[in-house]
Short mmCIF file of C-alpha atoms in Angstrom, two decimals:
data_model
loop_
_atom_site.label_atom_id
_atom_site.label_comp_id
_atom_site.label_asym_id
_atom_site.label_seq_id
_atom_site.Cartn_x
_atom_site.Cartn_y
_atom_site.Cartn_z
CA MET A 1 110.65 -106.57 107.01
CA ILE A 2 112.10 -109.25 104.71
CA THR A 3 115.48 -107.51 104.63
CA GLY A 4 115.56 -107.40 108.43
CA ALA A 5 114.73 -111.10 108.70
CA ILE A 6 117.49 -111.98 106.23
CA GLU A 7 120.09 -109.88 108.00
CA SER A 8 119.10 -111.22 111.42
CA ALA A 9 119.83 -114.71 110.09
CA GLY A 10 123.41 -113.64 109.46
CA ILE A 11 123.08 -113.19 105.70
CA ASP A 12 124.83 -110.29 103.99
CA ILE A 13 122.86 -108.39 101.35
CA ILE A 14 124.88 -106.86 98.51
CA ASN A 15 122.97 -104.42 96.32
CA GLY A 16 124.01 -103.91 92.71
CA TYR A 17 124.28 -105.58 89.30
CA GLY A 18 126.11 -108.88 89.51
CA THR A 19 127.91 -110.87 86.82
CA LEU A 20 129.78 -114.16 86.99
CA VAL A 21 133.54 -113.80 86.58
CA ASP A 22 134.32 -117.48 87.11
CA ALA A 23 132.69 -120.48 88.79
CA HIS A 24 133.33 -119.05 92.26
CA THR A 25 133.33 -115.30 91.73
CA ILE A 26 130.61 -112.69 91.24
CA GLU A 27 131.48 -109.10 90.45
CA VAL A 28 129.03 -106.48 91.74
CA ASP A 29 129.66 -102.92 90.59
CA GLY A 30 133.39 -103.52 90.26
CA LYS A 31 133.87 -105.44 93.51
CA SER A 32 134.50 -109.21 93.56
CA HIS A 33 132.79 -111.64 95.93
CA THR A 34 133.73 -115.32 96.13
CA ALA A 35 131.87 -118.38 97.38
CA GLU A 36 132.25 -122.13 97.36
CA LYS A 37 128.79 -122.56 95.85
CA LEU A 38 126.59 -120.13 93.93
CA VAL A 39 122.84 -120.05 93.31
CA ILE A 40 121.28 -118.17 90.40
CA SER A 41 117.72 -116.92 90.99
CA THR A 42 117.32 -114.10 88.50
CA GLY A 43 113.70 -114.88 87.62
CA LEU A 44 111.69 -113.76 84.61
CA ARG A 45 110.89 -110.44 82.98
CA PRO A 46 108.00 -109.40 80.71
CA ASN A 47 108.48 -110.17 77.04
CA LYS A 48 108.44 -107.30 74.56
CA LEU A 49 107.14 -107.93 71.06
CA ASP A 50 109.83 -107.46 68.42
CA ILE A 51 107.74 -105.19 66.21
CA PRO A 52 107.82 -101.52 65.20
CA GLY A 53 106.56 -99.30 68.00
CA THR A 54 107.04 -101.87 70.76
CA GLU A 55 108.29 -99.07 73.03
CA LEU A 56 104.72 -97.70 73.03
CA SER A 57 103.41 -100.73 74.91
CA HIS A 58 103.41 -101.39 78.65
CA ASP A 59 103.86 -104.41 80.91
CA SER A 60 102.02 -105.79 83.94
CA GLU A 61 103.96 -103.64 86.41
CA ASP A 62 102.97 -100.51 84.49
CA PHE A 63 99.34 -101.63 84.65
CA MET A 64 99.49 -102.10 88.42
CA ASN A 65 100.97 -98.61 88.80
CA LEU A 66 98.22 -96.85 86.84
CA LYS A 67 96.50 -94.16 88.90
CA LYS A 68 93.53 -94.13 86.53
CA LEU A 69 92.45 -96.77 84.03
CA PRO A 70 92.37 -95.64 80.38
CA GLU A 71 89.02 -95.69 78.61
CA ARG A 72 90.19 -98.05 75.84
CA ILE A 73 92.77 -100.78 76.45
CA ALA A 74 94.31 -103.27 74.02
CA ILE A 75 95.79 -106.39 75.60
CA ILE A 76 98.15 -108.44 73.45
CA GLY A 77 98.26 -112.12 74.43
CA SER A 78 95.89 -114.67 75.95
CA GLY A 79 97.61 -116.07 79.03
CA TYR A 80 97.28 -115.52 82.78
CA ILE A 81 98.07 -111.80 82.82
CA SER A 82 95.98 -111.04 79.76
CA LEU A 83 92.74 -112.52 81.04
CA GLU A 84 93.23 -111.46 84.66
CA PHE A 85 93.86 -107.85 83.70
CA ALA A 86 91.05 -107.93 81.14
CA THR A 87 88.76 -108.98 84.00
CA ILE A 88 89.97 -106.13 86.22
CA ALA A 89 89.88 -103.41 83.56
CA SER A 90 86.47 -104.43 82.27
CA ALA A 91 84.99 -104.49 85.76
CA ALA A 92 86.38 -100.99 86.33
CA GLY A 93 84.67 -99.67 83.21
CA SER A 94 87.37 -99.78 80.53
CA LYS A 95 86.63 -100.97 77.01
CA VAL A 96 88.96 -103.94 76.60
CA THR A 97 90.08 -105.75 73.45
CA VAL A 98 92.21 -108.89 73.74
CA LEU A 99 94.25 -109.71 70.64
CA MET A 100 95.18 -113.39 70.53
CA HIS A 101 97.98 -115.03 68.55
CA GLY A 102 95.88 -118.17 67.98
CA ASP A 103 92.33 -119.25 68.69
CA ARG A 104 92.62 -120.54 72.25
CA ALA A 105 93.34 -118.75 75.51
CA LEU A 106 94.94 -120.23 78.65
CA ARG A 107 96.16 -123.41 76.99
CA GLN A 108 97.33 -124.80 80.35
CA PHE A 109 93.73 -125.07 81.57
CA ASN A 110 90.64 -127.15 80.74
CA GLU A 111 89.46 -125.93 77.34
CA ASN A 112 85.76 -126.11 78.21
CA TYR A 113 86.25 -124.06 81.36
CA VAL A 114 88.36 -121.49 79.53
CA THR A 115 85.67 -121.17 76.87
CA ALA A 116 83.10 -120.55 79.58
CA VAL A 117 85.24 -117.79 81.12
CA VAL A 118 85.89 -116.17 77.73
CA ASP A 119 82.17 -116.29 76.90
CA ASP A 120 81.44 -114.63 80.24
CA LEU A 121 84.00 -111.89 79.58
CA GLU A 122 82.46 -111.29 76.16
CA ARG A 123 79.05 -110.87 77.77
CA ARG A 124 80.64 -108.21 79.97
CA GLY A 125 81.87 -106.35 76.90
CA VAL A 126 85.42 -107.65 76.44
CA LYS A 127 86.23 -108.22 72.77
CA PHE A 128 88.48 -111.06 71.61
CA VAL A 129 90.30 -111.02 68.26
CA LYS A 130 91.62 -114.45 67.28
CA PHE A 131 94.64 -115.02 65.01
CA ALA A 132 95.35 -111.31 65.33
CA GLY A 133 98.98 -111.40 64.22
CA VAL A 134 99.88 -108.03 65.74
CA SER A 135 102.47 -106.34 63.50
CA ALA A 136 103.02 -102.80 64.82
CA PHE A 137 102.08 -100.09 67.31
CA GLU A 138 101.80 -96.44 66.28
CA LYS A 139 101.03 -93.17 68.04
CA GLN A 140 98.55 -90.86 66.34
CA GLY A 141 97.88 -87.71 68.32
CA ASN A 142 96.57 -88.63 71.76
CA GLU A 143 95.75 -92.23 70.86
CA PHE A 144 97.57 -95.38 69.84
CA VAL A 145 96.99 -97.71 66.90
CA VAL A 146 97.47 -101.46 67.06
CA LYS A 147 97.99 -102.90 63.60
CA TYR A 148 97.17 -106.57 63.10
CA ALA A 149 96.41 -109.08 60.35
CA ASP A 150 92.85 -108.04 59.51
CA GLY A 151 92.85 -104.39 60.45
CA GLN A 152 93.77 -101.89 63.13
CA LEU A 153 92.51 -100.84 66.52
CA LYS A 154 92.60 -97.38 68.11
CA VAL A 155 93.08 -97.33 71.89
CA ASP A 156 94.36 -95.20 74.75
CA TRP A 157 96.76 -97.75 76.24
CA ILE A 158 98.50 -100.97 75.15
CA LEU A 159 99.40 -103.87 77.44
CA ASP A 160 101.93 -106.35 76.08
CA ALA A 161 101.01 -109.59 77.87
CA THR A 162 102.80 -111.96 75.50
CA GLY A 163 104.55 -113.87 78.24
CA ARG A 164 107.67 -113.70 80.36
CA ILE A 165 111.24 -114.68 79.53
CA PRO A 166 114.13 -115.83 81.77
CA ASN A 167 116.81 -113.35 82.84
CA VAL A 168 119.84 -115.19 81.48
CA GLU A 169 121.57 -112.51 79.41
CA ASN A 170 124.55 -110.42 80.48
CA ILE A 171 125.20 -112.19 83.78
CA GLY A 172 128.21 -114.23 82.65
CA LEU A 173 126.58 -117.62 82.05
CA ASP A 174 128.38 -118.16 78.73
CA LYS A 175 131.70 -117.13 80.24
CA VAL A 176 131.62 -119.77 82.97
CA GLY A 177 129.88 -122.49 80.93
CA VAL A 178 126.37 -122.55 82.43
CA LYS A 179 124.05 -123.88 79.74
CA TYR A 180 120.64 -122.37 79.11
CA ASN A 181 117.95 -122.18 76.44
CA LYS A 182 114.92 -120.01 75.68
CA HIS A 183 113.07 -121.62 78.60
CA GLY A 184 115.79 -120.93 81.17
CA ILE A 185 118.88 -122.39 82.82
CA GLU A 186 119.31 -126.14 82.43
CA VAL A 187 119.50 -128.02 85.75
CA ASN A 188 119.51 -131.64 86.91
CA ASP A 189 117.41 -133.26 89.66
CA TYR A 190 119.54 -131.48 92.26
CA LEU A 191 118.96 -128.06 90.66
CA GLN A 192 122.62 -128.18 89.69
CA THR A 193 123.67 -126.43 86.48
CA THR A 194 126.27 -127.67 84.00
CA VAL A 195 128.90 -126.15 86.31
CA ASP A 196 129.16 -128.41 89.37
CA ASN A 197 129.23 -125.77 92.11
CA ILE A 198 126.60 -123.46 90.54
CA TYR A 199 122.91 -124.09 91.18
CA ALA A 200 119.75 -122.34 90.03
CA SER A 201 116.21 -122.05 91.35
CA GLY A 202 112.95 -120.26 90.72
CA ASP A 203 111.47 -119.02 87.48
CA VAL A 204 114.84 -118.72 85.74
CA ILE A 205 115.26 -122.49 85.38
CA ASP A 206 113.96 -124.66 82.55
CA LYS A 207 111.37 -126.98 84.11
CA THR A 208 108.01 -128.60 83.53
CA GLN A 209 106.59 -127.44 86.87
CA PRO A 210 104.55 -124.21 86.92
CA LYS A 211 106.71 -121.12 87.24
CA LEU A 212 104.95 -119.75 90.29
CA THR A 213 106.04 -118.16 93.57
CA PRO A 214 105.21 -121.27 95.67
CA THR A 215 107.32 -123.40 93.31
CA ALA A 216 110.29 -121.06 93.69
CA ILE A 217 109.92 -121.09 97.48
CA PHE A 218 109.85 -124.90 97.50
CA GLU A 219 113.03 -125.01 95.38
CA SER A 220 114.78 -122.52 97.64
CA MET A 221 113.90 -124.53 100.73
CA TYR A 222 115.20 -127.66 99.00
CA LEU A 223 118.52 -125.98 98.16
CA THR A 224 118.83 -124.72 101.73
CA LYS A 225 118.75 -128.31 102.98
CA LEU A 226 120.93 -129.66 100.18
CA LEU A 227 123.69 -127.07 100.46
CA SER A 228 123.71 -127.16 104.27
CA GLY A 229 124.16 -130.94 104.28
CA GLN A 230 120.73 -131.69 105.74
CA SER A 231 119.79 -133.70 102.64
CA ASP A 232 121.51 -135.45 99.76
CA LYS A 233 118.36 -136.45 97.88
CA PRO A 234 117.17 -135.12 94.50
CA ILE A 235 114.31 -132.66 94.52
CA ASP A 236 110.90 -134.31 94.79
CA TYR A 237 108.26 -131.85 93.66
CA PRO A 238 104.83 -132.07 95.28
CA VAL A 239 101.59 -131.57 93.38
CA ILE A 240 101.65 -127.88 92.50
CA PRO A 241 98.29 -126.15 91.99
CA SER A 242 97.71 -123.18 89.73
CA VAL A 243 94.92 -120.66 89.33
CA VAL A 244 93.93 -117.86 86.99
CA PHE A 245 92.15 -115.05 88.83
CA THR A 246 89.46 -114.27 86.32
CA SER A 247 85.84 -114.02 87.41
CA PRO A 248 84.91 -116.83 87.70
CA ARG A 249 88.31 -118.33 88.49
CA ILE A 250 89.84 -121.48 87.05
CA ALA A 251 92.09 -123.59 89.27
CA LYS A 252 93.68 -127.01 88.89
CA ALA A 253 96.10 -129.51 90.40
CA GLY A 254 97.54 -132.82 89.27
CA VAL A 255 96.67 -134.72 86.10
CA SER A 256 94.77 -132.69 83.52
CA VAL A 257 91.71 -133.81 81.57
CA GLU A 258 93.81 -134.05 78.40
CA GLU A 259 96.37 -136.30 80.13
CA ALA A 260 93.58 -138.38 81.67
CA LYS A 261 92.06 -139.08 78.27
CA GLN A 262 95.43 -140.20 76.92
CA LYS A 263 95.98 -142.56 79.87
CA GLY A 264 92.42 -143.86 79.96
CA TYR A 265 91.78 -142.57 83.47
CA LYS A 266 88.31 -142.14 84.92
CA ILE A 267 86.90 -138.62 84.50
CA VAL A 268 84.04 -137.40 86.69
CA GLU A 269 82.42 -134.10 85.66
CA ASN A 270 80.08 -132.15 87.93
CA HIS A 271 77.80 -129.25 87.05
CA LEU A 272 77.10 -127.59 90.38
CA THR A 273 75.63 -124.19 89.55
CA ASP A 274 72.32 -125.20 91.15
CA GLU A 275 73.93 -127.03 94.10
CA TRP A 276 72.47 -125.58 97.28
CA TYR A 277 75.71 -124.60 99.03
CA ARG A 278 77.07 -122.81 95.95
CA GLN A 279 73.88 -120.76 95.76
CA ILE A 280 74.86 -119.05 99.02
CA ASP A 281 77.27 -116.94 96.94
CA LYS A 282 74.81 -116.78 94.02
CA GLN A 283 77.44 -118.14 91.65
CA ASP A 284 76.46 -118.29 87.98
CA LEU A 285 79.02 -120.88 86.89
CA VAL A 286 80.26 -123.80 88.99
CA GLU A 287 81.76 -126.89 87.35
CA ASN A 288 84.51 -129.25 88.40
CA THR A 289 86.23 -132.37 87.14
CA PHE A 290 87.88 -135.12 89.17
CA ILE A 291 90.46 -137.51 87.67
CA TYR A 292 91.04 -141.04 89.03
CA ASP A 293 93.86 -143.42 88.09
CA ASP A 294 93.59 -147.17 87.47
CA GLU A 295 93.70 -147.82 91.23
CA GLY A 296 90.79 -145.49 91.85
CA LYS A 297 92.89 -142.82 93.54
CA MET A 298 92.23 -139.16 92.84
CA VAL A 299 95.15 -137.79 90.80
CA GLY A 300 93.75 -134.57 89.38
CA VAL A 301 91.10 -131.91 89.84
CA THR A 302 90.07 -128.72 88.08
CA GLU A 303 87.26 -126.27 88.76
CA VAL A 304 85.74 -123.12 87.35
CA SER A 305 83.91 -121.01 89.93
CA GLU A 306 84.31 -117.89 92.05
CA ARG A 307 85.95 -120.03 94.75
CA ALA A 308 87.90 -122.46 92.60
CA ASP A 309 91.16 -121.69 94.41
CA ASP A 310 89.65 -122.66 97.77
CA VAL A 311 88.32 -125.91 96.31
CA ILE A 312 91.69 -126.94 94.90
CA ASN A 313 93.43 -126.11 98.20
CA ALA A 314 90.92 -128.33 100.03
CA VAL A 315 91.40 -131.27 97.67
CA LEU A 316 95.19 -130.91 97.25
CA PRO A 317 96.22 -133.14 100.22
CA ILE A 318 94.09 -135.99 98.86
CA ILE A 319 96.07 -135.96 95.61
CA GLU A 320 99.50 -135.30 97.15
CA PHE A 321 99.27 -138.11 99.70
CA GLY A 322 97.41 -140.57 97.47
CA LEU A 323 94.47 -141.13 99.80
CA SER A 324 92.17 -144.02 98.93
CA ASP A 325 88.41 -143.60 98.73
CA ASP A 326 88.08 -145.28 102.14
CA GLN A 327 90.57 -142.84 103.64
CA ILE A 328 88.75 -139.89 102.11
CA GLY A 329 85.52 -141.27 103.54
CA ARG A 330 87.03 -141.12 107.03
CA LEU A 331 87.54 -137.38 106.75
CA VAL A 332 84.71 -135.59 108.53
CA HIS A 333 84.55 -131.98 107.39
CA LEU A 334 82.81 -129.01 108.91
CA PHE A 335 79.24 -128.75 107.67
CA PRO A 336 78.06 -126.80 105.88
CA SER A 337 81.30 -125.86 104.16
CA LEU A 338 82.80 -125.62 100.70
CA THR A 339 85.02 -128.67 101.27
CA ALA A 340 82.13 -130.85 102.44
CA SER A 341 80.03 -129.76 99.49
CA THR A 342 82.82 -130.37 96.97
CA LEU A 343 83.86 -133.83 98.18
CA SER A 344 80.27 -135.03 98.33
CA HIS A 345 80.34 -134.91 94.51
CA ARG A 346 83.72 -136.57 94.02
CA LYS A 347 82.33 -139.82 92.57
#
């Protein structure tokens, strides 16, 4: 479907492994292709721990391809993939142990909300080992052993969820002079690399914005306009929301609570577990936080609940377009609805 749409737009698809030969040439399986401008969008790949036995572990794609969940699963890491897959595996009946490098999971999200989610997972039987310091994986008969700082753990399957790294090696970046670091390819405000006619977009670039599919799509649309002459302006990122699909979920957009405290912004916290509309879904945990700047405009929001993603989507336009309280008050929402319920507690 996607391939057909691309080809119908007059775009040629060349399959194979490509490397940069010079600033205008890419070689794919021995054949050269030239262009006035090039865009690198090689994305990320799962990280593999540099420890003995690392080949015994699996990544997120392997997990999604499992036909049957193992009885005992060790998950290394404490980010998005770790907690999302811990939620799935636990709900399906697996005994899950999450081995953390430090003492805090999901550092990008509100610490109190993360703690609530972790506590909930523990009540469901998921075990968390803090400061684990995983040092090796071994195979013993039909089971695997995870060795870490204070002991070892016997399991049936190991998921390495220690992050993702940019695909910058072996594609000719050094040869043509495109600079990069451990976070990705370095670009300016026009997504231009250190080589004038070479651009980069998506997860492979070094940026402060969340490395998410919607972000990559936005960057690609920007480059389409820039390179076709429809725009000559630098990229202007919108407010980009993010969510972790645990149960309950945590979602956020805009200024975080930590940033708000540093800037002295107004922080409004709501505990809505007993709020009548939320009880329709019989949710056990519903909390959200609104952030307001010195002008009283909403600049950030975060929520923990089973429908946190829907809440953030509903509030997102208010933050992106800087609506005043009077303007928000003029918005008449369907009632009863999640949006109406949420915004009634915004102050």
